[in-house]
XYZ file of C-alpha atoms in Angstrom:
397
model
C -5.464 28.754 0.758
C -2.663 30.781 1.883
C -5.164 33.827 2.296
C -7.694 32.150 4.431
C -7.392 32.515 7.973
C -8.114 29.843 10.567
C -8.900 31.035 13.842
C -7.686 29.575 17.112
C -10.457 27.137 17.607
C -10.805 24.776 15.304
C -14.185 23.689 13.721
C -15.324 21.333 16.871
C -17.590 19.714 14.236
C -15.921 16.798 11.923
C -16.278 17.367 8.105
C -17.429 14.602 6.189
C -15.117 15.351 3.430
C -11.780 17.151 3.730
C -11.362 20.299 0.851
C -8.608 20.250 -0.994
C -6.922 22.773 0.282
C -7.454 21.191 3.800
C -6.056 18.070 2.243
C -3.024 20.302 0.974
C -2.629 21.667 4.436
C -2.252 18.616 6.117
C 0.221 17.136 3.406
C 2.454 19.610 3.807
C 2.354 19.000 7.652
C 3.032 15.454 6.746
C 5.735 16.170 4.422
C 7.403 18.682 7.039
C 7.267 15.360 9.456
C 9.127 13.605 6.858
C 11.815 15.521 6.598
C 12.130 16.362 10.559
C 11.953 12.810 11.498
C 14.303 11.732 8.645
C 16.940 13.728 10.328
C 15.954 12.504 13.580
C 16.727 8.604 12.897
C 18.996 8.863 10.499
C 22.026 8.403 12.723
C 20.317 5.001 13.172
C 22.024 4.032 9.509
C 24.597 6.212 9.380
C 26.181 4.931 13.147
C 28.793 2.672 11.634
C 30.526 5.095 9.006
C 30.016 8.281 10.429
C 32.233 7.200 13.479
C 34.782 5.980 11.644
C 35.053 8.964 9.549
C 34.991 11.375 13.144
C 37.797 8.443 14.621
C 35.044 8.173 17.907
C 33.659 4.672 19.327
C 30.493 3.690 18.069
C 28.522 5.018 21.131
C 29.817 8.021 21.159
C 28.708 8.497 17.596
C 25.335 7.256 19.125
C 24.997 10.523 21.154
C 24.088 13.014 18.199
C 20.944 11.619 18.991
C 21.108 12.528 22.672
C 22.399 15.989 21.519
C 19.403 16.476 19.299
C 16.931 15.029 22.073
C 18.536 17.027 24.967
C 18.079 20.222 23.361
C 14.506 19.656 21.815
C 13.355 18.884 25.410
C 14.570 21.972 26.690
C 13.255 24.004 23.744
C 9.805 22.192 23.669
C 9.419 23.392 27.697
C 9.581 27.533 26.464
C 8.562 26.802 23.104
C 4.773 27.995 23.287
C 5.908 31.058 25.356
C 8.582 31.981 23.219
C 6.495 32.414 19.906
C 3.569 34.094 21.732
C 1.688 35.857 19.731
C 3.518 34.960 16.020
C 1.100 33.627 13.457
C 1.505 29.496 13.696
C 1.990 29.055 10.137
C 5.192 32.147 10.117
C 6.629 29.583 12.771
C 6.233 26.333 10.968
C 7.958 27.932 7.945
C 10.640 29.595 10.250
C 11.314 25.883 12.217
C 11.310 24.503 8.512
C 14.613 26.786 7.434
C 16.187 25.721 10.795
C 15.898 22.445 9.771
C 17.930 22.871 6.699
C 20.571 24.880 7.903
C 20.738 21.853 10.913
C 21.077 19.292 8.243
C 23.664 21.663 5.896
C 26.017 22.044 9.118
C 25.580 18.554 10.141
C 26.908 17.531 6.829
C 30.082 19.318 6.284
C 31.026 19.052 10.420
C 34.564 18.613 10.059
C 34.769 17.023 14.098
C 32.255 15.898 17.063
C 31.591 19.211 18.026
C 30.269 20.782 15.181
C 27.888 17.701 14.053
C 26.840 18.246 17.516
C 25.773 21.765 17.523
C 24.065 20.851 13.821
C 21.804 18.249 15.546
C 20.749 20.670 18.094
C 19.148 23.265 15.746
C 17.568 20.546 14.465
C 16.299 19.569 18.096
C 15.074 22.741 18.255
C 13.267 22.388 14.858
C 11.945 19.030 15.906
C 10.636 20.703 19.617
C 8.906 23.323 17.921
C 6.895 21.153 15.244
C 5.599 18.645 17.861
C 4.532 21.348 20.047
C 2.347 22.850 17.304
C 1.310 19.840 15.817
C -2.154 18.800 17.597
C -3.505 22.520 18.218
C -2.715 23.209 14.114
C -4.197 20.112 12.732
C -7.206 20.474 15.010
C -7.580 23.964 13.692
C -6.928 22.701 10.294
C -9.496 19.708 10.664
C -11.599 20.343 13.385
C -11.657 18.692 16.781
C -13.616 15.445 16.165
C -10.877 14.726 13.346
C -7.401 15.196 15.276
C -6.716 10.980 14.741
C -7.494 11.392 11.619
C -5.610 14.138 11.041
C -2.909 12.676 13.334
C -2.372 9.698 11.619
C -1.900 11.313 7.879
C 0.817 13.233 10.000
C 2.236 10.300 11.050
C 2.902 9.044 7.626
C 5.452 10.938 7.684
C 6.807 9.768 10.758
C 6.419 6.071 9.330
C 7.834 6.628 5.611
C 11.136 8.549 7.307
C 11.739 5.241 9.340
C 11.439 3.672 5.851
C 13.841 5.883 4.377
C 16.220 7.692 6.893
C 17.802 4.628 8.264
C 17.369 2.050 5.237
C 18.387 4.675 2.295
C 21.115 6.239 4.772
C 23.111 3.135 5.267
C 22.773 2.302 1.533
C 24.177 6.190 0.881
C 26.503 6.021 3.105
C 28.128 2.831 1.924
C 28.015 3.874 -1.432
C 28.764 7.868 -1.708
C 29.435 8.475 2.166
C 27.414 9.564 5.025
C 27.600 13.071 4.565
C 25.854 13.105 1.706
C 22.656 10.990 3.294
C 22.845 13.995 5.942
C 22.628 16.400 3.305
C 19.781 15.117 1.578
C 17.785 15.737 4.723
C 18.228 19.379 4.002
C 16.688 19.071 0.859
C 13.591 17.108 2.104
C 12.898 19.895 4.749
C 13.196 22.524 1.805
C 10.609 21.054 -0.139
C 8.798 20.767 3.282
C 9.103 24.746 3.518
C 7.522 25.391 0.209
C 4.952 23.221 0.545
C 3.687 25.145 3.831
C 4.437 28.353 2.208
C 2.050 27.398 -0.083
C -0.925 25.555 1.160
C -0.825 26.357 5.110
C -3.325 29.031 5.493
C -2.711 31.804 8.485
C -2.770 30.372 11.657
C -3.162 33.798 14.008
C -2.058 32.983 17.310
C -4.545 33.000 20.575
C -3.497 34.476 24.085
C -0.223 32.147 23.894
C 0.576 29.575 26.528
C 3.148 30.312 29.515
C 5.587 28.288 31.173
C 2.910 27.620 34.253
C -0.254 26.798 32.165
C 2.030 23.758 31.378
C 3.317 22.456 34.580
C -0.494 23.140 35.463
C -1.362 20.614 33.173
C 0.316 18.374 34.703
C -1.756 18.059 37.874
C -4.121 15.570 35.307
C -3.666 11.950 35.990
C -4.800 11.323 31.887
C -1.715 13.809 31.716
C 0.773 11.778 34.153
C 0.148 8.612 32.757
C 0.105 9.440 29.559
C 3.919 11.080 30.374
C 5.089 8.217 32.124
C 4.090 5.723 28.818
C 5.911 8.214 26.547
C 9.094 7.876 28.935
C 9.150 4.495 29.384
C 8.513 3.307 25.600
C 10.535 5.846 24.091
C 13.191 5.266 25.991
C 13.310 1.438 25.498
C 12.886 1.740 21.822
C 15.952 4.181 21.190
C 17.834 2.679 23.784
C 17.934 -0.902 21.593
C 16.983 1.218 17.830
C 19.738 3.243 17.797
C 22.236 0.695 18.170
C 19.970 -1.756 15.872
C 22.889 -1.557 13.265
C 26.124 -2.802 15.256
C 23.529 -5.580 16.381
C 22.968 -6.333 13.287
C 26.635 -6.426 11.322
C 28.172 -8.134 14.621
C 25.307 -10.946 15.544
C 23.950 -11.270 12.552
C 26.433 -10.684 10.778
C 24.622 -9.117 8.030
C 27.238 -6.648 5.351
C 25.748 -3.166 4.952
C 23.910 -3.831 2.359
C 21.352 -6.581 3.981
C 21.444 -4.548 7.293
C 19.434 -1.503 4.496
C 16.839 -4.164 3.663
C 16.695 -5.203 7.368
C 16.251 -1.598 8.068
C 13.679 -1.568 5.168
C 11.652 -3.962 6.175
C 11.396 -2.440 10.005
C 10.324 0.969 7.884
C 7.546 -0.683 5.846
C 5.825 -2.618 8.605
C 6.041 0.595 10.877
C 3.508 2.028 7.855
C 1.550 -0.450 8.604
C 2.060 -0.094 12.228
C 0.949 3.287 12.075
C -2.563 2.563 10.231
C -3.079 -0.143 12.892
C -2.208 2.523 15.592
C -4.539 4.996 14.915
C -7.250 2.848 14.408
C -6.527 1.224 18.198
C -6.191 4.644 19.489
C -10.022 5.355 18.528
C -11.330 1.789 19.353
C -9.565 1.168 23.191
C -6.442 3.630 24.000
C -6.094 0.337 26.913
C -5.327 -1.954 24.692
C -3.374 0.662 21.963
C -0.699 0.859 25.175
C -0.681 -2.537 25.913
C -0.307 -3.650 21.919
C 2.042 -1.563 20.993
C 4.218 -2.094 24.326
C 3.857 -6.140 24.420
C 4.570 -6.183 20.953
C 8.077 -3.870 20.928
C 8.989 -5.881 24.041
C 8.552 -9.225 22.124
C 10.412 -8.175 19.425
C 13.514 -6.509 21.407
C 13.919 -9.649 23.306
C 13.511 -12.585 20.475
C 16.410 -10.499 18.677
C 18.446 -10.559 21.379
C 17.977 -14.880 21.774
C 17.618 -15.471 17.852
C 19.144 -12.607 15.955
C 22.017 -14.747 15.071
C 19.838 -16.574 12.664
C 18.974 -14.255 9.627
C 15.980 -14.599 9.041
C 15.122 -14.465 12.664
C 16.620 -11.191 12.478
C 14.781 -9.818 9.905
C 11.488 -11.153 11.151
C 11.928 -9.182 14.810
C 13.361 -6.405 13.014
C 10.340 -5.810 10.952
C 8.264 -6.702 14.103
C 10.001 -4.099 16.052
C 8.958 -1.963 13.307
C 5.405 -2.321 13.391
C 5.445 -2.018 17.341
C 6.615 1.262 17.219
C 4.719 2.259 13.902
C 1.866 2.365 16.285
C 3.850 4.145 19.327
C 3.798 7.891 17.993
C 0.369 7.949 17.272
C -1.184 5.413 20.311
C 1.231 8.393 22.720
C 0.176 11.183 21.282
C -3.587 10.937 20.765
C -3.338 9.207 24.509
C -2.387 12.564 25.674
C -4.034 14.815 23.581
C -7.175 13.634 25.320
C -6.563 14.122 28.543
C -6.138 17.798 27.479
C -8.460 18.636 24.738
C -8.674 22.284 26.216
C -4.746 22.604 26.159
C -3.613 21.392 23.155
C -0.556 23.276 22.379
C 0.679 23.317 26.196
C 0.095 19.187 26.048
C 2.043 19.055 22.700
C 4.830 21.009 25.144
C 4.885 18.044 27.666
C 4.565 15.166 24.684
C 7.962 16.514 23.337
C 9.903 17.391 26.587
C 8.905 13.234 27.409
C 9.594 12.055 24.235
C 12.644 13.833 23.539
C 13.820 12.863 27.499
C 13.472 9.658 26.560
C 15.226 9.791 23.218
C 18.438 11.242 25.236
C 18.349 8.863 28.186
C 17.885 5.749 25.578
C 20.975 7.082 23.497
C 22.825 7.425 26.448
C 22.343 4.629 28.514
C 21.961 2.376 25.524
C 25.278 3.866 24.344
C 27.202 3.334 27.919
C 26.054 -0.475 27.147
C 27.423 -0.758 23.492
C 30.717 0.295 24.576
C 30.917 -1.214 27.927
C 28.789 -4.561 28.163
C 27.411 -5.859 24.502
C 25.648 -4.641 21.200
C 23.067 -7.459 22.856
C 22.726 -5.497 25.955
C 20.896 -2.110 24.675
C 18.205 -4.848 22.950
C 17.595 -6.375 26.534
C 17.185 -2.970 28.456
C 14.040 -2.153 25.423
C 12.491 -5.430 25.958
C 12.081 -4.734 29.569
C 10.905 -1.198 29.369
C 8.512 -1.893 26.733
C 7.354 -4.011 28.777
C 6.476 -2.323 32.226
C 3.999 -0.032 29.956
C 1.739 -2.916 30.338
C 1.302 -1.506 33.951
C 0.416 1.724 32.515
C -2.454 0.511 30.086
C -4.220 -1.384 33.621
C -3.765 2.006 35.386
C -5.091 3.966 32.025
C -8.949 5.015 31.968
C -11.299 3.306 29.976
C -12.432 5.122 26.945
């Protein structure tokens, strides 16, 4: 495989069965999600610990993940410019060893400052993937089977919300958080080797520029789809991030329980994410309004019953499943509005998502520290919900 060349295009025509080495491709583009994504919420279990050990305030801890957002959205704006012409598969390899020397630094960060800078290669890492995502797995699969393609990828997505934030608090309680950071490192390692060896060479086209992207978008498909990333992104980490506090100061739950909390939100997110690709081909409508209703529902019955255990599992797992379906249901939402663009509308699905990863750290943080662990909870139920306005307004497909 690794001597075959794909060209730009991708095979517009579906295959009816996937080669092996095609399946092998894809895997690895899955297992390099694992490991990026992994990194990405593991704070989420980690929160608790990690601040203690720095001596900061809970919400300041919270802000790696703004640090890591902030950066990948500035990245993912110059990202398809800045690799121009280098073959696709040399990058993915390249963003792949930046992730593990993000996740090494993280680790041993002896203050704020230097966990910071470690989570902002790894935004970097993050803002390059996502940009290169679509256009490679359409090349890889051929047009007619990007949500297929899409949602192996997002397997990855869904089995790192299993494990980054339910494993990481169960490290971190038992052999310290800085060794759950350090095992990210060694997922995006055996990421790396996988791509070395089954990603075939991915020549690059004429490249994208900084103005074919703003160009883009001039769409309405491309403004709406922008505006559903912000808004449910940005409810979800403003309440997920802090999901742990919530959970060991209303609930009351000891580390341990919040992990199978946290497990339970990871395994119906799977399932969440077979359901969302599958409502992404059917009626991309009712995919927004779904998945948005359904995180909304969930955000808010924690915040009036997530006193009660079980309550709080329930919603947990429910939140889980909501946004299982997000990543896929956003992404395939805006891929088609730009079918002719896909690496320059990967661009503007990062720069939104990672936007609204930083503004719901931040603002969700300001409320931890300042109102109530409730409060970040409240602030995702209501953004989920607006999205609902967004699937009337969306096109029928």
């Amino acid at each position: 495989m690794t001597d075959t060349t794909i060209p730009l295009d991708g095979d517009a025509s579906a295959p009816s069965r996937w080669s092996t080495s095609t399946w092998l491709a894809v895997v690895s583009m899955a297992a390099a999600t694992f490991a990026l994504v992994s990194a990405e919420f593991l704070p989420a279990g980690l929160l608790t610990p990690m601040a203690a050990d720095l001596g900061i305030s809970e919400g300041t801890a919270g802000q790696v993940v703004t640090a890591t957002a902030s950066v990948g959205a500035v990245a993912a704006l110059f990202a398809n410019s800045a690799i121009g012409k280098l073959n696709r598969k040399t990058v993915l390899v390249g963003l792949s060893a930046l992730a593990i020397a993000s996740n090494i630094l993280a680790a041993m960060a002896t203050d704020f400052w230097l966990l910071l800078l470690g989570r902002a290669g790894l935004g970097i890492a993050l803002s390059g993937f996502w940009s290169l995502s679509a256009s490679v797995v359409a090349r890889l699969v051929g047009v007619n089977s990007l949500g297929r393609g899409m949602s192996i990828i997002f397997v990855g997505v869904s089995l790192a919300t299993i494990a980054a934030p339910s494993i990481g608090a169960l490290l971190s309680d038992w052999i310290g958080w800085r060794t759950a950071m350090a095992a990210t490192a060694g997922a995006a390692a055996i990421a790396m080797l996988l791509q070395l060896v089954s990603l075939p060479s991915l020549p690059a086209g004429e490249g994208t520029r900084l103005g074919d992207v703003f160009r883009l978008m001039g769409r309405r498909g491309v403004q709406l789809g922008m505006l559903a990333v912000l808004l449910l992104v940005t409810g979800h980490f403003a309440g997920f991030v802090y999901v742990r506090p919530f959970l060991e100061q209303v609930t009351q739950l000891p580390a341990t329980a919040v992990a199978w909390a946290l497990l339970g939100y990871g395994v119906a997110s799977v399932i969440g994410n077979i359901a969302g690709g599958r409502m992404a081909d059917t009626n991309i409508r009712a995919a927004l309004a779904t998945t948005g209703t359904t995180l909304g529902i969930a955000a808010l019955a924690l915040v009036l019953w997530g006193s009660h255990t079980g309550a709080a599992f329930g919603f947990v797992a429910l939140w889980g499943f909501a946004f299982g379906t997000a990543p896929i249901v956003l992404q395939t939402n805006l891929s088609r509005a730009a079918l002719d663009a896909l690496e320059a509308s990967g661009s503007l699905m990062v720069v939104c998502f990672q936007l609204a990863i930083a503004m719901g750290a931040v603002v969700g943080g300001y409320i931890v520290d300042g109102l109530s662990v409730a409060g970040p909870l409240t602030l995702a139920a209501i953004l989920s919900a607006l999205t609902l306005v967004l699937a009337v307004l969306q096109p029928r497909s």
